[in-house]
Tab-separated table of C-alpha atoms in Angstrom:
chain	number	residue	atom	x	y	z
A	21	UNK	CA	0.056	-0.204	0.003
A	22	UNK	CA	1.356	3.818	-0.912
A	23	UNK	CA	2.097	5.090	2.500
A	24	UNK	CA	4.714	7.958	1.651
A	25	UNK	CA	2.340	10.750	0.097
A	26	UNK	CA	4.384	13.134	2.497
A	27	UNK	CA	5.686	16.765	1.611
A	28	UNK	CA	9.274	15.633	1.382
A	29	UNK	CA	8.371	12.285	-0.496
A	30	UNK	CA	6.235	14.447	-3.208
A	31	UNK	CA	9.413	17.071	-3.622
A	32	UNK	CA	11.643	14.061	-3.611
A	33	UNK	CA	9.163	12.605	-6.543
A	34	UNK	CA	8.654	15.912	-8.437
A	35	UNK	CA	12.294	16.706	-8.748
A	36	UNK	CA	13.775	13.211	-10.300
A	37	UNK	CA	10.966	13.841	-12.741
A	38	UNK	CA	11.486	17.038	-13.192
A	39	UNK	CA	7.271	17.406	-12.463
A	40	UNK	CA	5.450	20.315	-10.606
A	41	UNK	CA	1.994	20.958	-9.407
A	42	UNK	CA	-0.216	22.024	-11.741
A	43	UNK	CA	-2.375	24.714	-10.827
A	44	UNK	CA	-4.780	24.850	-14.189
A	45	UNK	CA	-5.252	21.017	-13.334
A	46	UNK	CA	-5.782	21.535	-9.412
A	47	UNK	CA	-3.538	19.975	-8.277
A	48	UNK	CA	-2.915	20.129	-4.282
A	49	UNK	CA	-1.861	16.715	-2.477
A	50	UNK	CA	-3.067	15.468	0.716
A	51	UNK	CA	-0.142	14.682	2.813
A	52	UNK	CA	-1.518	13.869	6.021
A	53	UNK	CA	-1.985	10.263	5.987
A	54	UNK	CA	-4.679	10.110	8.170
A	55	UNK	CA	-7.251	12.648	6.739
A	56	UNK	CA	-6.244	10.051	3.137
A	57	UNK	CA	-7.544	7.235	5.311
A	58	UNK	CA	-10.844	9.489	6.397
A	59	UNK	CA	-11.801	10.190	2.585
A	60	UNK	CA	-11.992	6.052	2.218
A	61	UNK	CA	-13.329	5.342	5.661
A	62	UNK	CA	-15.606	7.904	5.001
A	63	UNK	CA	-17.341	6.083	2.296
A	64	UNK	CA	-17.570	3.110	3.942
A	65	UNK	CA	-16.436	0.645	0.881
A	66	UNK	CA	-16.156	-3.134	0.908
A	67	UNK	CA	-15.988	-5.663	-1.534
A	68	UNK	CA	-19.792	-4.876	-2.474
A	69	UNK	CA	-18.612	-1.261	-4.449
A	70	UNK	CA	-17.140	0.009	-7.600
A	71	UNK	CA	-15.528	3.072	-6.482
A	72	UNK	CA	-14.886	5.840	-9.129
A	73	UNK	CA	-11.839	7.686	-8.077
A	74	UNK	CA	-11.502	11.275	-10.225
A	75	UNK	CA	-7.685	12.739	-9.985
A	76	UNK	CA	-5.247	9.994	-9.208
A	77	UNK	CA	-2.887	11.885	-8.248
A	78	UNK	CA	0.444	9.845	-7.324
A	79	UNK	CA	-2.431	6.728	-5.953
A	80	UNK	CA	-1.550	6.953	-2.371
A	81	UNK	CA	-5.807	7.318	-2.595
A	82	UNK	CA	-6.348	5.106	-4.635
A	83	UNK	CA	-4.429	2.145	-3.145
A	84	UNK	CA	-6.650	2.341	-0.309
A	85	UNK	CA	-9.499	2.408	-2.512
A	86	UNK	CA	-8.192	-0.885	-3.832
A	87	UNK	CA	-7.632	-2.525	-0.405
A	88	UNK	CA	-11.409	-1.976	0.086
A	89	UNK	CA	-13.451	-2.441	-2.722
A	90	UNK	CA	-14.369	-4.858	-5.349
A	91	UNK	CA	-12.622	-2.345	-8.612
A	92	UNK	CA	-12.014	0.781	-8.639
A	93	UNK	CA	-11.558	2.796	-11.925
A	94	UNK	CA	-9.052	5.793	-11.362
A	95	UNK	CA	-9.413	8.967	-13.559
A	96	UNK	CA	-6.227	10.811	-14.162
A	97	UNK	CA	-6.169	13.881	-16.617
A	98	UNK	CA	-2.197	14.546	-16.151
A	99	UNK	CA	0.470	12.362	-18.380
A	100	UNK	CA	2.959	12.693	-15.852
A	101	UNK	CA	1.016	12.114	-12.864
A	102	UNK	CA	-0.673	9.322	-14.698
A	103	UNK	CA	2.943	7.626	-15.026
A	104	UNK	CA	4.056	8.207	-11.856
A	105	UNK	CA	0.948	6.512	-10.385
A	106	UNK	CA	1.127	3.870	-12.442
A	107	UNK	CA	4.384	3.165	-10.928
A	108	UNK	CA	2.382	2.696	-7.810
A	109	UNK	CA	-0.735	0.928	-8.753
A	110	UNK	CA	0.701	-1.854	-11.469
A	111	UNK	CA	0.663	-4.788	-9.319
A	112	UNK	CA	-3.096	-3.809	-7.978
A	113	UNK	CA	-5.692	-6.031	-10.355
A	114	UNK	CA	-8.927	-4.199	-9.037
A	115	UNK	CA	-7.601	-1.351	-10.624
A	116	UNK	CA	-8.534	0.656	-14.232
A	117	UNK	CA	-6.578	3.633	-14.626
A	118	UNK	CA	-7.793	5.950	-17.499
A	119	UNK	CA	-5.775	9.222	-19.040
A	120	UNK	CA	-8.074	11.010	-20.054
A	121	UNK	CA	-10.407	14.442	-18.447
A	122	UNK	CA	-13.695	12.603	-16.484
A	123	UNK	CA	-16.000	15.671	-18.240
A	124	UNK	CA	-16.762	15.765	-22.374
A	125	UNK	CA	-18.202	19.722	-21.291
A	126	UNK	CA	-19.153	21.572	-18.083
A	127	UNK	CA	-22.471	19.164	-18.197
A	128	UNK	CA	-21.865	16.339	-19.632
A	129	UNK	CA	-19.451	13.228	-18.405
A	130	UNK	CA	-17.403	11.613	-20.827
A	131	UNK	CA	-19.361	8.996	-22.082
A	132	UNK	CA	-16.013	6.505	-23.122
A	133	UNK	CA	-16.038	6.770	-18.831
A	134	UNK	CA	-19.852	5.955	-18.644
A	135	UNK	CA	-19.677	3.345	-20.355
A	136	UNK	CA	-16.419	1.721	-18.697
A	137	UNK	CA	-18.136	2.429	-15.388
A	138	UNK	CA	-21.538	0.420	-16.571
A	139	UNK	CA	-19.543	-2.669	-17.370
A	140	UNK	CA	-17.492	-2.960	-14.198
A	141	UNK	CA	-20.692	-1.655	-11.996
A	142	UNK	CA	-22.469	-5.581	-14.191
A	143	UNK	CA	-20.052	-7.503	-13.355
A	144	UNK	CA	-20.793	-6.708	-9.778
A	145	UNK	CA	-23.815	-9.177	-8.240
A	146	UNK	CA	-26.703	-7.229	-8.792
A	147	UNK	CA	-27.935	-7.449	-5.396
A	148	UNK	CA	-25.579	-6.369	-3.162
A	149	UNK	CA	-23.215	-3.912	-6.016
A	150	UNK	CA	-23.253	-0.203	-4.896
A	151	UNK	CA	-21.095	2.485	-6.992
A	152	UNK	CA	-19.593	5.211	-5.004
A	153	UNK	CA	-17.301	8.194	-6.004
A	154	UNK	CA	-14.326	8.791	-3.316
A	155	UNK	CA	-11.735	11.461	-4.490
A	156	UNK	CA	-9.420	14.238	-3.316
A	157	UNK	CA	-11.395	16.400	-6.221
A	158	UNK	CA	-9.466	18.466	-8.082
A	159	UNK	CA	-10.793	22.154	-7.216
A	160	UNK	CA	-11.109	23.108	-11.020
A	161	UNK	CA	-14.044	20.794	-11.511
A	162	UNK	CA	-15.844	19.442	-8.228
A	163	UNK	CA	-19.301	20.955	-9.212
A	164	UNK	CA	-19.038	20.078	-12.349
A	165	UNK	CA	-17.935	16.606	-11.038
A	166	UNK	CA	-20.332	15.855	-8.384
A	167	UNK	CA	-23.804	17.856	-10.214
A	168	UNK	CA	-23.624	15.901	-13.148
A	169	UNK	CA	-22.690	12.367	-11.632
A	170	UNK	CA	-26.029	12.981	-9.764
A	171	UNK	CA	-27.728	12.311	-13.002
A	172	UNK	CA	-25.707	9.732	-14.361
A	173	UNK	CA	-26.364	5.638	-14.503
A	174	UNK	CA	-25.889	4.110	-12.373
A	175	UNK	CA	-26.457	6.862	-9.733
A	176	UNK	CA	-23.701	6.835	-6.687
A	177	UNK	CA	-24.516	5.325	-4.024
A	178	UNK	CA	-22.433	7.621	-1.810
A	179	UNK	CA	-20.309	10.298	-2.783
A	180	UNK	CA	-17.090	11.199	-0.832
A	181	UNK	CA	-14.806	14.256	-2.064
A	182	UNK	CA	-12.301	16.686	-0.551
A	183	UNK	CA	-13.519	20.038	-2.183
A	184	UNK	CA	-13.523	23.498	-0.896
A	185	UNK	CA	-15.097	24.233	2.142
A	186	UNK	CA	-16.684	27.329	0.167
A	187	UNK	CA	-18.107	24.448	-1.921
A	188	UNK	CA	-19.378	22.438	0.460
A	189	UNK	CA	-21.107	24.907	2.818
A	190	UNK	CA	-23.165	25.750	-0.444
A	191	UNK	CA	-23.818	22.233	-1.350
A	192	UNK	CA	-25.391	21.586	2.756
A	193	UNK	CA	-27.113	25.427	2.944
A	194	UNK	CA	-30.687	25.884	4.001
A	195	UNK	CA	-33.094	28.155	2.061
A	196	UNK	CA	-32.587	31.360	3.306
A	197	UNK	CA	-28.997	31.870	3.634
A	198	UNK	CA	-26.491	33.026	2.166
A	199	UNK	CA	-24.673	30.382	0.267
A	200	UNK	CA	-28.173	28.574	-0.815
A	201	UNK	CA	-28.789	27.860	-4.148
A	202	UNK	CA	-29.206	25.665	-7.158
A	203	UNK	CA	-26.654	23.109	-6.656
A	204	UNK	CA	-28.435	23.563	-3.011
A	205	UNK	CA	-31.193	22.194	-4.256
A	206	UNK	CA	-29.821	20.104	-6.456
A	207	UNK	CA	-28.087	17.992	-4.359
A	208	UNK	CA	-30.508	18.672	-1.791
A	209	UNK	CA	-33.203	16.899	-3.977
A	210	UNK	CA	-31.810	13.720	-4.612
A	211	UNK	CA	-29.721	13.041	-1.629
A	212	UNK	CA	-28.777	13.633	1.857
A	213	UNK	CA	-25.052	15.915	2.753
A	214	UNK	CA	-22.769	16.012	5.286
A	215	UNK	CA	-19.531	17.901	6.211
A	216	UNK	CA	-17.448	15.078	7.764
A	217	UNK	CA	-14.186	17.321	7.981
A	218	UNK	CA	-12.742	20.742	7.349
A	219	UNK	CA	-9.014	20.468	6.362
A	220	UNK	CA	-6.678	23.506	6.724
A	221	UNK	CA	-4.180	24.629	3.363
A	222	UNK	CA	-1.806	22.798	5.534
A	223	UNK	CA	-2.385	19.719	5.403
A	224	UNK	CA	-2.053	19.492	1.232
A	225	UNK	CA	0.960	20.337	-0.408
A	226	UNK	CA	1.455	22.720	-2.103
A	227	UNK	CA	-1.113	24.192	0.262
A	228	UNK	CA	-4.074	26.122	-1.710
A	229	UNK	CA	-5.470	29.600	-0.661
A	230	UNK	CA	-8.690	28.380	0.079
A	231	UNK	CA	-9.688	25.939	3.675
A	232	UNK	CA	-10.932	22.743	2.130
A	233	UNK	CA	-13.648	20.177	3.446
A	234	UNK	CA	-14.580	16.145	3.321
A	235	UNK	CA	-18.272	16.373	2.142
A	236	UNK	CA	-20.748	12.750	2.535
A	237	UNK	CA	-23.282	12.494	-0.037
A	238	UNK	CA	-25.381	9.951	0.415
A	239	UNK	CA	-28.244	9.533	-2.485
A	240	UNK	CA	-31.947	8.664	-1.621
A	241	UNK	CA	-33.888	7.151	-3.774
A	242	UNK	CA	-37.269	8.357	-1.707
A	243	UNK	CA	-36.157	11.610	-2.258
A	244	UNK	CA	-35.176	11.603	-5.654
A	245	UNK	CA	-39.189	10.120	-5.903
A	246	UNK	CA	-40.594	13.832	-5.684
A	247	UNK	CA	-39.206	14.383	-8.968
A	248	UNK	CA	-41.029	13.229	-12.363
A	249	UNK	CA	-38.382	14.725	-14.662
A	250	UNK	CA	-34.779	14.768	-13.144
A	251	UNK	CA	-33.275	16.012	-16.572
A	252	UNK	CA	-36.309	18.642	-16.987
A	253	UNK	CA	-36.038	19.683	-13.333
A	254	UNK	CA	-31.635	20.047	-13.053
A	255	UNK	CA	-32.549	22.556	-16.387
A	256	UNK	CA	-35.671	24.371	-15.001
A	257	UNK	CA	-33.526	24.836	-11.508
A	258	UNK	CA	-30.643	26.085	-13.283
A	259	UNK	CA	-32.422	28.443	-14.981
A	260	UNK	CA	-34.952	30.208	-12.001
A	261	UNK	CA	-31.770	29.903	-10.010
A	262	UNK	CA	-29.726	32.507	-12.717
A	263	UNK	CA	-31.311	35.285	-11.175
A	264	UNK	CA	-32.291	33.992	-7.689
A	265	UNK	CA	-33.001	37.805	-5.934
A	266	UNK	CA	-35.237	38.101	-9.073
A	267	UNK	CA	-39.139	38.211	-7.987
A	268	UNK	CA	-40.616	34.512	-8.636
A	269	UNK	CA	-43.155	35.100	-11.569
A	270	UNK	CA	-40.047	36.889	-13.569
A	271	UNK	CA	-38.120	33.992	-13.296
A	272	UNK	CA	-40.258	31.571	-13.953
A	273	UNK	CA	-41.475	33.444	-16.795
A	274	UNK	CA	-37.719	33.670	-17.993
A	275	UNK	CA	-37.130	30.052	-17.634
A	276	UNK	CA	-40.307	28.798	-19.224
A	277	UNK	CA	-40.002	31.431	-22.210
A	278	UNK	CA	-41.758	29.615	-25.285
A	279	UNK	CA	-43.684	27.292	-22.955
A	280	UNK	CA	-46.042	29.294	-21.290
A	281	UNK	CA	-47.310	32.524	-21.211
A	282	UNK	CA	-47.747	34.966	-18.838
A	283	UNK	CA	-51.688	33.391	-18.320
A	284	UNK	CA	-50.359	29.886	-17.658
A	285	UNK	CA	-47.893	30.520	-15.298
A	286	UNK	CA	-49.905	32.975	-12.606
A	287	UNK	CA	-52.430	29.654	-13.259
A	288	UNK	CA	-49.456	27.767	-11.726
A	289	UNK	CA	-48.788	29.843	-8.686
A	290	UNK	CA	-51.733	30.296	-7.585
A	291	UNK	CA	-52.381	26.531	-8.510
A	292	UNK	CA	-49.816	25.978	-5.900
A	293	UNK	CA	-50.482	29.415	-3.407
A	294	UNK	CA	-47.164	30.971	-4.379
A	295	UNK	CA	-47.264	35.003	-4.250
A	296	UNK	CA	-44.832	35.464	-7.210
A	297	UNK	CA	-43.438	38.797	-5.493
A	298	UNK	CA	-41.147	36.441	-3.510
A	299	UNK	CA	-37.504	36.007	-4.289
A	300	UNK	CA	-36.957	32.453	-5.940
A	301	UNK	CA	-34.027	31.959	-3.369
A	302	UNK	CA	-36.364	31.559	-0.304
A	303	UNK	CA	-38.718	28.351	-1.637
A	304	UNK	CA	-37.336	25.924	-0.283
A	305	UNK	CA	-36.219	22.262	-1.588
A	306	UNK	CA	-39.686	20.744	-1.148
A	307	UNK	CA	-41.416	24.240	-2.569
A	308	UNK	CA	-38.965	23.929	-5.582
A	309	UNK	CA	-39.489	20.167	-6.890
A	310	UNK	CA	-43.532	21.093	-6.197
A	311	UNK	CA	-43.299	23.699	-8.791
A	312	UNK	CA	-41.031	22.591	-11.174
A	313	UNK	CA	-43.001	19.347	-11.536
A	314	UNK	CA	-46.467	21.908	-12.016
A	315	UNK	CA	-44.099	23.525	-14.504
A	316	UNK	CA	-43.685	20.743	-16.051
A	317	UNK	CA	-46.873	19.451	-16.485
A	318	UNK	CA	-48.229	22.516	-17.364
A	319	UNK	CA	-45.797	22.795	-20.427
A	320	UNK	CA	-46.969	19.246	-21.563
A	321	UNK	CA	-50.185	20.517	-21.962
A	322	UNK	CA	-49.901	22.929	-23.490
A	323	UNK	CA	-48.252	21.385	-26.068
């Protein structure tokens, strides 16, 4: 098992290879080995699990995941770093390393990666298999990774990742707070989220300029079942919160432009008992789901 990801080890290995951490890839390596273990432990991994790791790094977390999981798919975008990690992981038969971007674009996962995930997932016993994302996520892609994966097949059972504390606060934010956003609603609509641990910059090499956090997200089929159409919900949620501080009637009209006219929007708000003069950001998660479901029904009937 890799247990050498300390500042001195990383400095030496990077000097030997002529490499340096690349900020454009969000490369900040966790050097507190107890916290590396905590990320893996927080996901409750066992031999039922297919684990996806995005950002292989030097393979320190990867090897810990492989010791617990049925199979690990780890993705690294940096060719030089992938070669370094491969030296550490080559003797682990239950690890598949993929060298490319996990995202096709900011709104979609790479289709080849999703197909690889489905292939490995289908190899596990159907009655007990689970899919989990466990990673020290590159900060520059953390939001699209988490947000988009929750719309993919298979849906992750657990997400246990290190991200910016600011992003973690947004994910768990309650209605009416400054951090409450479309991302808060989206994740809380389909999952339960909690911050496991706050991490100071000094536990990383090189240290980032921000505080970080380990967050755990548990998806919930009962929560998800409240949503009539996941893709429609995700699309309209983003549209509603594009102008989150405007009045509800105004943002709904904008979000439903070309689908519903003013009278139809007013009818939806009246049916739900929602005032068009409140700000969209004041709606609770349940109220937002109710609103977008009703907008979807009205849109379908108007066609």
